[in-house]
């Protein structure tokens, strides 16, 4: 068995840095085309652990999954779920990997990249794909997700192993990382998005359909027609589909087409049995039905991406189930969201960074790379600027940082920029994916008074606990800009870092001799 640590030890040092890759990334060609294939690859790398003792859906699956996320353990594959013979679950499937050298390995593998691909390169690959022509999926006649078709009384949500994840949750959750597939009434836009869903009973579930989310934009189209919105909830599709479901792509962009453009070949989908939608063909399980126009149910609370359990419940729309289809002995993914880092951060972070990076480049700002820090619960955006930023812009460092924030919070980027409560602007010598580098830059380059700017009345991540009730209600509040740029010209200090201080030929000789 090949381990992740042994692979990373063979990687040239230059490929392990977070420096931006400015060349056009090639099409990833080695993506796992099913959730099972993906888990098999993790197993080969020693990043999967079979949990063969009997586990309960009440808290036990949640506790193991939460612990696995927090300590970066291998993916727990639950094979013996009390009362649910024939079902399996995989916890924290796209969280940080168990290799300290390759924490983003699971995301890299999901996107068809080598497991050693650093986070900065993943962002570049996603950003490059935004320029490519989408490739529409191909619809196949038969698919593994239709090996078992349950309709009528047989389509019973309570038969599924719906876990009660956190102590204090409002109920068991049918979905934590599956993708909802919805389409506009004219079928010109099909959206895939990750949204949680809580069990009500055998035929109903409820969950978030937030005002700014694309699934709600499409829902309003159906409401204008006076019709319920058809949906399909896809559990355990190929992992790239789960990833792109958490990426804030622009309005009107089909995630399936985006992935086709990313990979240079179409995704495979299959028509649902009871609704007019297509879903990833290799999915483990699909729940079909309709979202009611005027029916609501109290949902939550449950552990959130920022690491806390809210103390409120909210009225949410109700999903009505018409069919459940699944593979033989399906493997359902589960996330126990909370204290970073879990899939809320490893999925959303790179996607947000890619969208904002492209927006900053579109307006010709001297930005080299961007990274949404997973450990910050995706609320800290770190941006690296080119060495000639002052000559290119004519701005002071603080004015440049403010300009970057304005672009990220502008309406064109609002779907991505909403997440950000702090912006950190650094020089090109800082590896954005290295927490040590970021802490060094903040501690030694950001003036405690003049280097910090509070910008008021901005779109904010309303779930973050330090915001007031009024700010959270309005989803607007203060955002902090951290100017961590070094002085320029004669006042610029000289770094002592190995990669900066010593001549490149000496660096190469030292590295060659140390690795002999």
Short mmCIF file of C-alpha atoms in Angstrom, two decimals:
data_model
loop_
_atom_site.label_atom_id
_atom_site.label_comp_id
_atom_site.label_asym_id
_atom_site.label_seq_id
_atom_site.Cartn_x
_atom_site.Cartn_y
_atom_site.Cartn_z
CA UNK A 1 0.00 0.00 0.00
CA UNK A 2 1.33 3.46 -0.95
CA UNK A 3 0.91 6.10 1.74
CA UNK A 4 0.30 9.80 1.31
CA UNK A 5 3.37 10.63 3.34
CA UNK A 6 5.60 8.53 1.11
CA UNK A 7 4.21 10.24 -1.99
CA UNK A 8 4.78 13.72 -0.58
CA UNK A 9 8.35 12.81 0.34
CA UNK A 10 9.04 12.18 -3.36
CA UNK A 11 7.61 15.51 -4.53
CA UNK A 12 10.09 18.24 -5.51
CA UNK A 13 10.16 21.02 -2.95
CA UNK A 14 9.03 23.68 -5.44
CA UNK A 15 5.77 21.82 -6.03
CA UNK A 16 4.89 21.80 -2.35
CA UNK A 17 4.80 25.58 -1.98
CA UNK A 18 1.66 27.68 -2.14
CA UNK A 19 3.10 30.00 -4.81
CA UNK A 20 0.74 30.63 -7.72
CA UNK A 21 0.97 28.57 -10.87
CA UNK A 22 0.45 31.08 -13.69
CA UNK A 23 0.55 28.57 -16.55
CA UNK A 24 -2.73 27.21 -17.92
CA UNK A 25 -3.44 24.00 -16.00
CA UNK A 26 -4.15 20.95 -18.17
CA UNK A 27 -7.40 19.02 -18.05
CA UNK A 28 -7.41 16.75 -14.97
CA UNK A 29 -7.72 13.26 -16.41
CA UNK A 30 -7.71 10.94 -13.41
CA UNK A 31 -10.85 11.79 -11.49
CA UNK A 32 -12.71 9.01 -9.66
CA UNK A 33 -16.03 8.59 -11.45
CA UNK A 34 -17.93 7.20 -8.48
CA UNK A 35 -17.93 7.64 -4.73
CA UNK A 36 -16.86 4.00 -4.35
CA UNK A 37 -13.89 4.44 -6.62
CA UNK A 38 -12.90 7.52 -4.66
CA UNK A 39 -13.04 5.67 -1.33
CA UNK A 40 -10.99 2.83 -2.84
CA UNK A 41 -8.28 5.31 -3.77
CA UNK A 42 -8.25 6.71 -0.24
CA UNK A 43 -7.98 3.14 1.04
CA UNK A 44 -4.95 2.49 -1.17
CA UNK A 45 -3.29 5.58 0.32
CA UNK A 46 -4.03 4.52 3.91
CA UNK A 47 -6.58 7.31 4.33
CA UNK A 48 -9.64 5.15 5.09
CA UNK A 49 -10.52 3.13 8.20
CA UNK A 50 -13.32 0.57 8.35
CA UNK A 51 -15.46 0.91 11.47
CA UNK A 52 -16.77 -2.65 11.82
CA UNK A 53 -18.23 -2.47 15.32
CA UNK A 54 -21.94 -1.69 15.55
CA UNK A 55 -22.63 2.05 15.66
CA UNK A 56 -25.82 3.93 16.44
CA UNK A 57 -27.23 6.74 14.31
CA UNK A 58 -27.92 8.65 17.55
CA UNK A 59 -24.70 10.63 18.15
CA UNK A 60 -22.19 7.77 17.66
CA UNK A 61 -21.70 8.28 13.93
CA UNK A 62 -21.57 12.02 14.57
CA UNK A 63 -19.00 11.69 17.35
CA UNK A 64 -16.65 9.50 15.29
CA UNK A 65 -16.99 11.76 12.25
CA UNK A 66 -16.44 14.97 14.24
CA UNK A 67 -13.37 13.52 15.93
CA UNK A 68 -12.01 12.37 12.59
CA UNK A 69 -12.34 15.88 11.17
CA UNK A 70 -10.69 17.55 14.14
CA UNK A 71 -7.66 15.25 14.36
CA UNK A 72 -7.33 14.63 10.59
CA UNK A 73 -7.91 10.90 10.91
CA UNK A 74 -8.56 8.57 7.96
CA UNK A 75 -12.12 8.55 6.61
CA UNK A 76 -14.28 6.34 8.88
CA UNK A 77 -16.31 3.88 6.79
CA UNK A 78 -19.19 2.61 8.93
CA UNK A 79 -20.10 -0.91 7.81
CA UNK A 80 -22.34 -2.00 10.72
CA UNK A 81 -25.10 0.55 11.43
CA UNK A 82 -27.61 -0.55 14.06
CA UNK A 83 -31.03 -1.16 12.52
CA UNK A 84 -29.91 -0.40 8.96
CA UNK A 85 -28.47 -3.55 7.45
CA UNK A 86 -27.42 -3.03 3.84
CA UNK A 87 -26.45 0.62 4.30
CA UNK A 88 -22.98 2.03 4.88
CA UNK A 89 -21.77 5.55 5.66
CA UNK A 90 -18.48 7.36 5.08
CA UNK A 91 -17.69 10.21 7.48
CA UNK A 92 -15.77 13.37 6.63
CA UNK A 93 -14.99 12.16 3.09
CA UNK A 94 -13.60 15.47 1.76
CA UNK A 95 -12.11 16.95 4.94
CA UNK A 96 -8.36 17.35 5.49
CA UNK A 97 -6.47 14.15 4.76
CA UNK A 98 -4.63 12.17 7.41
CA UNK A 99 -1.25 13.16 5.94
CA UNK A 100 0.18 16.34 7.45
CA UNK A 101 2.19 16.91 4.26
CA UNK A 102 -0.82 16.70 1.93
CA UNK A 103 -3.84 18.02 3.82
CA UNK A 104 -5.77 18.86 0.62
CA UNK A 105 -5.23 15.39 -0.87
CA UNK A 106 -8.89 14.37 -0.75
CA UNK A 107 -10.03 17.45 -2.65
CA UNK A 108 -7.19 17.01 -5.13
CA UNK A 109 -8.13 13.37 -5.78
CA UNK A 110 -11.80 14.32 -6.14
CA UNK A 111 -10.84 16.79 -8.88
CA UNK A 112 -8.63 14.33 -10.76
CA UNK A 113 -5.36 15.85 -9.54
CA UNK A 114 -2.39 14.13 -7.88
CA UNK A 115 -2.91 13.81 -4.11
CA UNK A 116 0.17 15.97 -3.53
CA UNK A 117 -1.36 18.96 -5.31
CA UNK A 118 -1.11 21.99 -2.96
CA UNK A 119 -4.07 24.21 -2.23
CA UNK A 120 -2.83 27.12 -4.32
CA UNK A 121 -2.62 24.92 -7.39
CA UNK A 122 -6.15 23.63 -6.80
CA UNK A 123 -7.40 27.23 -6.80
CA UNK A 124 -5.57 27.91 -10.08
CA UNK A 125 -7.08 24.82 -11.72
CA UNK A 126 -10.58 25.93 -10.70
CA UNK A 127 -9.95 29.51 -11.78
CA UNK A 128 -8.72 28.37 -15.20
CA UNK A 129 -11.83 26.24 -15.68
CA UNK A 130 -13.99 29.34 -15.36
CA UNK A 131 -12.63 30.48 -18.75
CA UNK A 132 -13.41 27.23 -20.52
CA UNK A 133 -16.48 26.48 -22.55
CA UNK A 134 -18.89 24.32 -20.56
CA UNK A 135 -19.51 20.81 -21.80
CA UNK A 136 -23.06 19.62 -21.25
CA UNK A 137 -23.55 16.20 -19.63
CA UNK A 138 -24.62 13.17 -21.62
CA UNK A 139 -27.77 11.37 -20.50
CA UNK A 140 -27.46 7.58 -20.26
CA UNK A 141 -30.36 5.13 -20.38
CA UNK A 142 -29.41 3.09 -17.32
CA UNK A 143 -27.33 3.77 -14.24
CA UNK A 144 -26.16 2.19 -10.97
CA UNK A 145 -28.31 4.59 -8.93
CA UNK A 146 -31.39 2.81 -10.37
CA UNK A 147 -30.46 -0.69 -9.20
CA UNK A 148 -33.24 -0.27 -6.62
CA UNK A 149 -36.32 1.90 -7.26
CA UNK A 150 -38.69 2.65 -4.36
CA UNK A 151 -41.96 4.50 -4.92
CA UNK A 152 -45.21 4.88 -3.00
CA UNK A 153 -45.10 3.54 0.57
CA UNK A 154 -41.70 1.94 -0.13
CA UNK A 155 -40.12 5.39 -0.54
CA UNK A 156 -39.74 5.91 3.21
CA UNK A 157 -37.08 8.28 4.53
CA UNK A 158 -37.17 6.67 7.98
CA UNK A 159 -35.69 3.50 6.50
CA UNK A 160 -32.46 5.39 5.78
CA UNK A 161 -29.70 5.71 8.42
CA UNK A 162 -30.35 9.40 9.14
CA UNK A 163 -27.85 10.40 11.84
CA UNK A 164 -28.54 12.59 14.85
CA UNK A 165 -25.14 14.26 14.71
CA UNK A 166 -24.59 16.77 17.52
CA UNK A 167 -25.95 16.81 21.04
CA UNK A 168 -28.45 19.66 20.76
CA UNK A 169 -29.47 19.08 17.14
CA UNK A 170 -33.14 19.61 16.34
CA UNK A 171 -33.44 16.20 14.68
CA UNK A 172 -31.74 13.63 12.46
CA UNK A 173 -30.35 14.91 9.17
CA UNK A 174 -31.12 13.18 5.89
CA UNK A 175 -28.49 15.26 4.13
CA UNK A 176 -25.26 16.99 5.09
CA UNK A 177 -23.11 16.84 1.94
CA UNK A 178 -25.36 15.53 -0.83
CA UNK A 179 -26.29 17.84 -3.72
CA UNK A 180 -29.74 19.17 -4.49
CA UNK A 181 -30.50 19.20 -8.20
CA UNK A 182 -33.10 21.75 -9.30
CA UNK A 183 -33.86 23.35 -12.67
CA UNK A 184 -35.59 26.49 -13.88
CA UNK A 185 -39.05 25.90 -15.39
CA UNK A 186 -37.67 26.51 -18.89
CA UNK A 187 -34.81 24.06 -18.23
CA UNK A 188 -32.22 26.64 -19.29
CA UNK A 189 -30.48 26.48 -15.89
CA UNK A 190 -29.84 23.39 -13.78
CA UNK A 191 -28.26 24.02 -10.42
CA UNK A 192 -26.37 21.61 -8.16
CA UNK A 193 -25.91 22.83 -4.59
CA UNK A 194 -25.08 21.44 -1.17
CA UNK A 195 -27.75 22.22 1.43
CA UNK A 196 -28.64 20.43 4.65
CA UNK A 197 -31.98 18.67 5.10
CA UNK A 198 -33.57 17.51 8.37
CA UNK A 199 -35.95 14.56 8.65
CA UNK A 200 -39.61 15.27 9.42
CA UNK A 201 -41.15 11.87 8.71
CA UNK A 202 -41.10 9.12 6.11
CA UNK A 203 -42.29 11.39 3.32
CA UNK A 204 -41.03 14.84 4.31
CA UNK A 205 -37.86 16.72 5.17
CA UNK A 206 -37.00 20.39 5.64
CA UNK A 207 -33.89 22.48 5.17
CA UNK A 208 -32.22 25.75 4.27
CA UNK A 209 -33.25 27.51 1.08
CA UNK A 210 -31.61 30.88 1.74
CA UNK A 211 -32.60 34.05 -0.06
CA UNK A 212 -29.24 34.48 -1.80
CA UNK A 213 -28.75 30.85 -2.79
CA UNK A 214 -29.29 29.70 -6.35
CA UNK A 215 -31.77 27.02 -5.33
CA UNK A 216 -33.97 29.81 -3.97
CA UNK A 217 -33.55 31.90 -7.13
CA UNK A 218 -34.90 28.95 -9.09
CA UNK A 219 -37.59 28.27 -6.50
CA UNK A 220 -38.94 31.80 -6.99
CA UNK A 221 -39.33 31.05 -10.70
CA UNK A 222 -41.56 28.09 -9.83
CA UNK A 223 -43.49 30.13 -7.26
CA UNK A 224 -44.25 32.73 -9.92
CA UNK A 225 -45.89 29.93 -11.90
CA UNK A 226 -47.79 28.79 -8.83
CA UNK A 227 -46.14 25.35 -8.95
CA UNK A 228 -44.00 23.37 -6.47
CA UNK A 229 -40.36 23.00 -7.48
CA UNK A 230 -39.16 19.50 -8.48
CA UNK A 231 -35.95 18.43 -6.76
CA UNK A 232 -33.57 15.50 -6.57
CA UNK A 233 -31.27 15.03 -3.58
CA UNK A 234 -28.19 13.11 -4.67
CA UNK A 235 -26.22 11.22 -2.03
CA UNK A 236 -22.74 9.96 -2.85
CA UNK A 237 -22.22 11.14 -6.43
CA UNK A 238 -18.70 11.20 -7.79
CA UNK A 239 -16.82 13.51 -5.42
CA UNK A 240 -16.20 16.27 -7.97
CA UNK A 241 -19.99 16.79 -8.02
CA UNK A 242 -20.06 17.20 -4.23
CA UNK A 243 -17.20 19.68 -4.49
CA UNK A 244 -18.70 21.87 -7.22
CA UNK A 245 -22.01 21.91 -5.33
CA UNK A 246 -20.25 24.07 -2.73
CA UNK A 247 -18.56 26.39 -5.25
CA UNK A 248 -20.18 29.84 -5.71
CA UNK A 249 -20.39 29.82 -9.50
CA UNK A 250 -22.13 32.77 -11.22
CA UNK A 251 -25.88 32.88 -11.78
CA UNK A 252 -27.04 30.73 -14.66
CA UNK A 253 -23.97 28.48 -14.75
CA UNK A 254 -24.69 24.74 -14.72
CA UNK A 255 -22.35 22.88 -12.38
CA UNK A 256 -22.45 19.81 -14.63
CA UNK A 257 -21.31 21.89 -17.60
CA UNK A 258 -18.59 23.53 -15.52
CA UNK A 259 -17.23 20.12 -14.53
CA UNK A 260 -17.38 19.05 -18.16
CA UNK A 261 -15.25 22.05 -19.06
CA UNK A 262 -12.89 21.36 -16.15
CA UNK A 263 -12.32 17.75 -17.21
CA UNK A 264 -12.61 18.24 -20.97
CA UNK A 265 -15.32 15.59 -21.22
CA UNK A 266 -19.02 15.39 -20.35
CA UNK A 267 -20.38 14.14 -17.06
CA UNK A 268 -22.81 11.21 -17.19
CA UNK A 269 -26.32 11.75 -15.92
CA UNK A 270 -29.55 9.73 -15.88
CA UNK A 271 -33.20 10.82 -15.84
CA UNK A 272 -35.05 10.62 -12.57
CA UNK A 273 -38.04 8.28 -12.21
CA UNK A 274 -40.73 10.69 -10.94
CA UNK A 275 -39.47 14.24 -11.66
CA UNK A 276 -38.14 15.92 -14.81
CA UNK A 277 -34.51 16.15 -13.75
CA UNK A 278 -31.21 14.41 -14.49
CA UNK A 279 -28.77 13.34 -11.78
CA UNK A 280 -25.20 11.98 -11.73
CA UNK A 281 -25.49 8.42 -13.01
CA UNK A 282 -23.10 6.81 -10.53
CA UNK A 283 -24.72 8.24 -7.42
CA UNK A 284 -25.21 5.98 -4.42
CA UNK A 285 -28.76 7.15 -3.58
CA UNK A 286 -31.26 9.68 -4.97
CA UNK A 287 -34.33 11.14 -3.27
CA UNK A 288 -36.88 12.65 -5.66
CA UNK A 289 -39.82 14.92 -4.99
CA UNK A 290 -41.21 18.45 -4.82
CA UNK A 291 -40.54 21.49 -2.63
CA UNK A 292 -43.82 22.94 -1.34
CA UNK A 293 -44.64 26.58 -2.10
CA UNK A 294 -46.27 27.56 1.17
CA UNK A 295 -45.59 24.79 3.70
CA UNK A 296 -42.91 25.21 6.36
CA UNK A 297 -41.49 23.31 9.34
CA UNK A 298 -39.17 24.21 12.21
CA UNK A 299 -35.62 23.18 11.25
CA UNK A 300 -32.47 22.96 13.36
CA UNK A 301 -30.54 23.81 15.24
CA UNK A 302 -27.47 21.93 14.11
CA UNK A 303 -23.72 22.46 14.24
CA UNK A 304 -22.69 25.17 11.74
CA UNK A 305 -19.63 25.83 9.57
CA UNK A 306 -18.35 28.49 12.01
CA UNK A 307 -17.98 25.89 14.78
CA UNK A 308 -20.98 26.58 16.98
CA UNK A 309 -24.49 25.28 17.59
CA UNK A 310 -27.05 28.09 17.25
CA UNK A 311 -29.77 28.31 19.88
CA UNK A 312 -32.61 29.10 17.47
CA UNK A 313 -34.88 27.14 15.15
CA UNK A 314 -36.31 28.60 11.96
CA UNK A 315 -39.23 27.87 9.70
CA UNK A 316 -37.97 26.24 6.50
CA UNK A 317 -39.66 24.96 3.33
CA UNK A 318 -40.87 21.35 3.25
CA UNK A 319 -39.68 18.75 0.73
CA UNK A 320 -42.18 16.02 -0.24
CA UNK A 321 -40.69 12.70 -1.40
CA UNK A 322 -42.02 10.78 -4.40
CA UNK A 323 -39.24 8.21 -4.92
CA UNK A 324 -35.97 6.87 -3.55
CA UNK A 325 -33.51 5.06 -5.82
CA UNK A 326 -30.18 3.60 -4.81
CA UNK A 327 -27.35 1.25 -5.61
CA UNK A 328 -27.06 -2.11 -3.93
CA UNK A 329 -25.66 -1.61 -0.41
CA UNK A 330 -25.27 2.15 -0.85
CA UNK A 331 -22.52 4.15 0.84
CA UNK A 332 -23.85 7.48 2.09
CA UNK A 333 -21.49 10.38 2.88
CA UNK A 334 -21.94 12.28 6.13
CA UNK A 335 -20.40 15.44 7.55
CA UNK A 336 -20.61 16.49 11.19
CA UNK A 337 -20.15 20.21 10.64
CA UNK A 338 -18.50 22.42 13.21
CA UNK A 339 -15.10 23.51 14.44
CA UNK A 340 -12.76 23.79 11.43
CA UNK A 341 -11.58 21.98 9.45
CA UNK A 342 -14.31 19.93 7.76
CA UNK A 343 -16.02 19.88 4.35
CA UNK A 344 -17.70 23.23 4.98
CA UNK A 345 -14.19 24.63 4.66
CA UNK A 346 -12.26 22.33 2.32
CA UNK A 347 -15.04 22.43 -0.29
CA UNK A 348 -16.17 26.04 -0.03
CA UNK A 349 -12.75 27.60 0.59
CA UNK A 350 -10.95 26.77 -2.68
CA UNK A 351 -14.09 27.45 -4.71
CA UNK A 352 -14.60 30.88 -3.14
CA UNK A 353 -10.92 31.71 -3.61
CA UNK A 354 -11.04 30.73 -7.30
CA UNK A 355 -14.10 32.88 -8.01
CA UNK A 356 -12.69 35.91 -6.18
CA UNK A 357 -9.25 35.47 -7.78
CA UNK A 358 -10.81 35.59 -11.23
CA UNK A 359 -12.84 38.66 -10.29
CA UNK A 360 -9.72 40.46 -9.04
CA UNK A 361 -7.80 39.58 -12.18
CA UNK A 362 -10.71 40.69 -14.35
CA UNK A 363 -10.35 44.25 -13.06
CA UNK A 364 -6.56 44.12 -13.57
CA UNK A 365 -5.49 44.29 -9.95
CA UNK A 366 -1.93 42.96 -9.37
CA UNK A 367 -3.10 39.84 -7.55
CA UNK A 368 -1.00 36.69 -7.89
CA UNK A 369 -2.97 34.23 -5.78
CA UNK A 370 -5.81 33.94 -3.29
CA UNK A 371 -6.69 31.52 -0.51
CA UNK A 372 -9.69 31.29 1.79
CA UNK A 373 -8.16 29.93 4.98
CA UNK A 374 -10.01 26.74 6.05
CA UNK A 375 -8.97 27.16 9.69
CA UNK A 376 -10.82 30.51 9.74
CA UNK A 377 -14.15 28.81 8.93
CA UNK A 378 -13.78 30.38 5.47
CA UNK A 379 -14.13 33.92 6.85
CA UNK A 380 -10.51 35.04 6.16
CA UNK A 381 -9.44 35.72 2.57
CA UNK A 382 -5.68 35.99 2.07
CA UNK A 383 -4.48 37.64 -1.14
CA UNK A 384 -0.92 37.84 -2.45
CA UNK A 385 0.07 40.75 -4.71
CA UNK A 386 2.92 41.03 -7.21
CA UNK A 387 6.23 42.73 -6.33
CA UNK A 388 5.42 45.68 -8.63
CA UNK A 389 2.02 46.38 -7.10
CA UNK A 390 2.90 50.00 -6.25
CA UNK A 391 4.13 50.86 -9.75
CA UNK A 392 1.16 49.17 -11.41
CA UNK A 393 -1.52 50.80 -9.28
CA UNK A 394 -0.11 54.06 -7.94
CA UNK A 395 -1.94 53.30 -4.70
CA UNK A 396 -0.76 53.13 -1.12
CA UNK A 397 -0.80 49.69 0.44
CA UNK A 398 -3.89 50.51 2.49
CA UNK A 399 -5.73 51.91 -0.53
CA UNK A 400 -4.85 48.79 -2.54
CA UNK A 401 -6.17 46.56 0.25
CA UNK A 402 -9.40 48.59 0.36
CA UNK A 403 -9.74 48.31 -3.43
CA UNK A 404 -9.36 44.54 -3.24
CA UNK A 405 -12.10 44.38 -0.61
CA UNK A 406 -14.41 46.57 -2.73
CA UNK A 407 -14.07 44.14 -5.64
CA UNK A 408 -14.66 41.08 -3.45
CA UNK A 409 -17.77 42.61 -1.88
CA UNK A 410 -19.19 44.05 -5.12
CA UNK A 411 -22.44 42.59 -6.53
CA UNK A 412 -20.56 40.71 -9.28
CA UNK A 413 -18.71 38.73 -6.59
CA UNK A 414 -21.34 38.84 -3.85
CA UNK A 415 -22.17 35.14 -4.03
CA UNK A 416 -18.54 34.40 -3.09
CA UNK A 417 -17.58 37.55 -1.20
CA UNK A 418 -20.45 37.11 1.26
CA UNK A 419 -18.33 34.62 3.22
CA UNK A 420 -15.51 37.05 4.00
CA UNK A 421 -15.32 38.99 7.28
CA UNK A 422 -11.55 39.65 7.10
CA UNK A 423 -9.23 40.35 4.18
CA UNK A 424 -5.47 39.94 4.54
CA UNK A 425 -3.19 41.36 1.81
CA UNK A 426 0.42 40.09 1.76
CA UNK A 427 3.57 40.16 -0.34
CA UNK A 428 4.56 37.53 -2.87
CA UNK A 429 7.00 35.83 -0.50
CA UNK A 430 4.15 34.54 1.70
CA UNK A 431 2.72 31.07 1.12
CA UNK A 432 -1.00 31.66 1.60
CA UNK A 433 -1.67 28.02 2.45
CA UNK A 434 0.91 27.98 5.26
CA UNK A 435 -0.51 29.09 8.60
CA UNK A 436 3.02 29.81 9.86
CA UNK A 437 3.61 32.23 6.98
CA UNK A 438 0.26 33.97 7.49
CA UNK A 439 0.82 34.41 11.22
CA UNK A 440 4.33 35.76 10.55
CA UNK A 441 3.02 38.26 8.02
CA UNK A 442 0.22 39.44 10.30
CA UNK A 443 2.42 39.67 13.41
CA UNK A 444 5.38 41.49 11.82
CA UNK A 445 3.90 43.47 8.91
CA UNK A 446 0.45 44.64 10.00
CA UNK A 447 0.59 47.81 12.12
CA UNK A 448 -1.74 47.46 15.14
CA UNK A 449 -3.43 50.78 14.29
CA UNK A 450 -2.72 51.96 10.74
CA UNK A 451 -2.57 48.46 9.28
CA UNK A 452 -6.12 47.57 10.31
CA UNK A 453 -9.14 49.19 8.70
CA UNK A 454 -12.78 48.53 9.59
CA UNK A 455 -15.08 48.90 6.60
CA UNK A 456 -18.71 49.31 7.60
CA UNK A 457 -22.01 48.14 6.09
CA UNK A 458 -20.69 45.22 4.03
CA UNK A 459 -22.32 41.89 3.13
CA UNK A 460 -21.30 39.50 5.89
CA UNK A 461 -21.46 35.82 6.83
CA UNK A 462 -24.41 36.20 9.17
CA UNK A 463 -23.70 32.99 11.09
CA UNK A 464 -20.43 34.28 12.60
CA UNK A 465 -20.99 34.68 16.31
CA UNK A 466 -19.15 37.95 16.90
CA UNK A 467 -21.68 39.90 14.85
CA UNK A 468 -24.58 41.51 16.71
CA UNK A 469 -28.16 40.34 16.39
CA UNK A 470 -28.92 43.38 14.25
CA UNK A 471 -25.99 42.69 11.92
CA UNK A 472 -26.89 39.04 11.57
CA UNK A 473 -30.51 39.90 10.87
CA UNK A 474 -29.53 42.37 8.14
CA UNK A 475 -26.65 40.20 6.88
CA UNK A 476 -24.60 43.39 6.79
CA UNK A 477 -21.90 44.64 9.12
CA UNK A 478 -18.25 45.54 9.58
CA UNK A 479 -15.41 43.81 7.72
CA UNK A 480 -11.75 44.12 8.68
CA UNK A 481 -8.94 44.77 6.19
CA UNK A 482 -5.43 43.74 7.28
CA UNK A 483 -2.68 45.52 5.35
CA UNK A 484 0.30 43.18 5.71
CA UNK A 485 2.39 44.65 2.89
CA UNK A 486 6.02 45.56 3.60
CA UNK A 487 7.29 49.10 3.03
CA UNK A 488 8.64 49.68 -0.47
CA UNK A 489 11.83 51.26 -1.77
CA UNK A 490 14.71 52.04 0.60
CA UNK A 491 12.59 51.22 3.65
CA UNK A 492 11.91 47.65 2.55
CA UNK A 493 13.44 45.11 4.98
CA UNK A 494 15.25 42.07 3.63
CA UNK A 495 13.83 38.65 4.46
CA UNK A 496 16.08 35.95 5.90
CA UNK A 497 13.90 33.11 4.55
CA UNK A 498 15.76 30.33 2.75
CA UNK A 499 13.70 30.75 -0.44
CA UNK A 500 14.35 34.51 -0.59
CA UNK A 501 17.71 35.28 1.02
CA UNK A 502 19.99 32.81 -0.77
CA UNK A 503 20.81 32.69 -4.51
CA UNK A 504 18.73 30.16 -6.49
CA UNK A 505 21.78 28.12 -7.55
CA UNK A 506 22.87 27.77 -3.92
CA UNK A 507 19.35 26.75 -2.91
CA UNK A 508 19.35 24.02 -5.57
CA UNK A 509 22.77 22.69 -4.50
CA UNK A 510 21.75 22.58 -0.85
CA UNK A 511 18.49 20.80 -1.61
CA UNK A 512 20.18 18.28 -3.89
CA UNK A 513 22.76 17.41 -1.26
CA UNK A 514 20.25 17.23 1.57
CA UNK A 515 18.06 14.84 -0.41
CA UNK A 516 20.89 12.51 -1.51
#
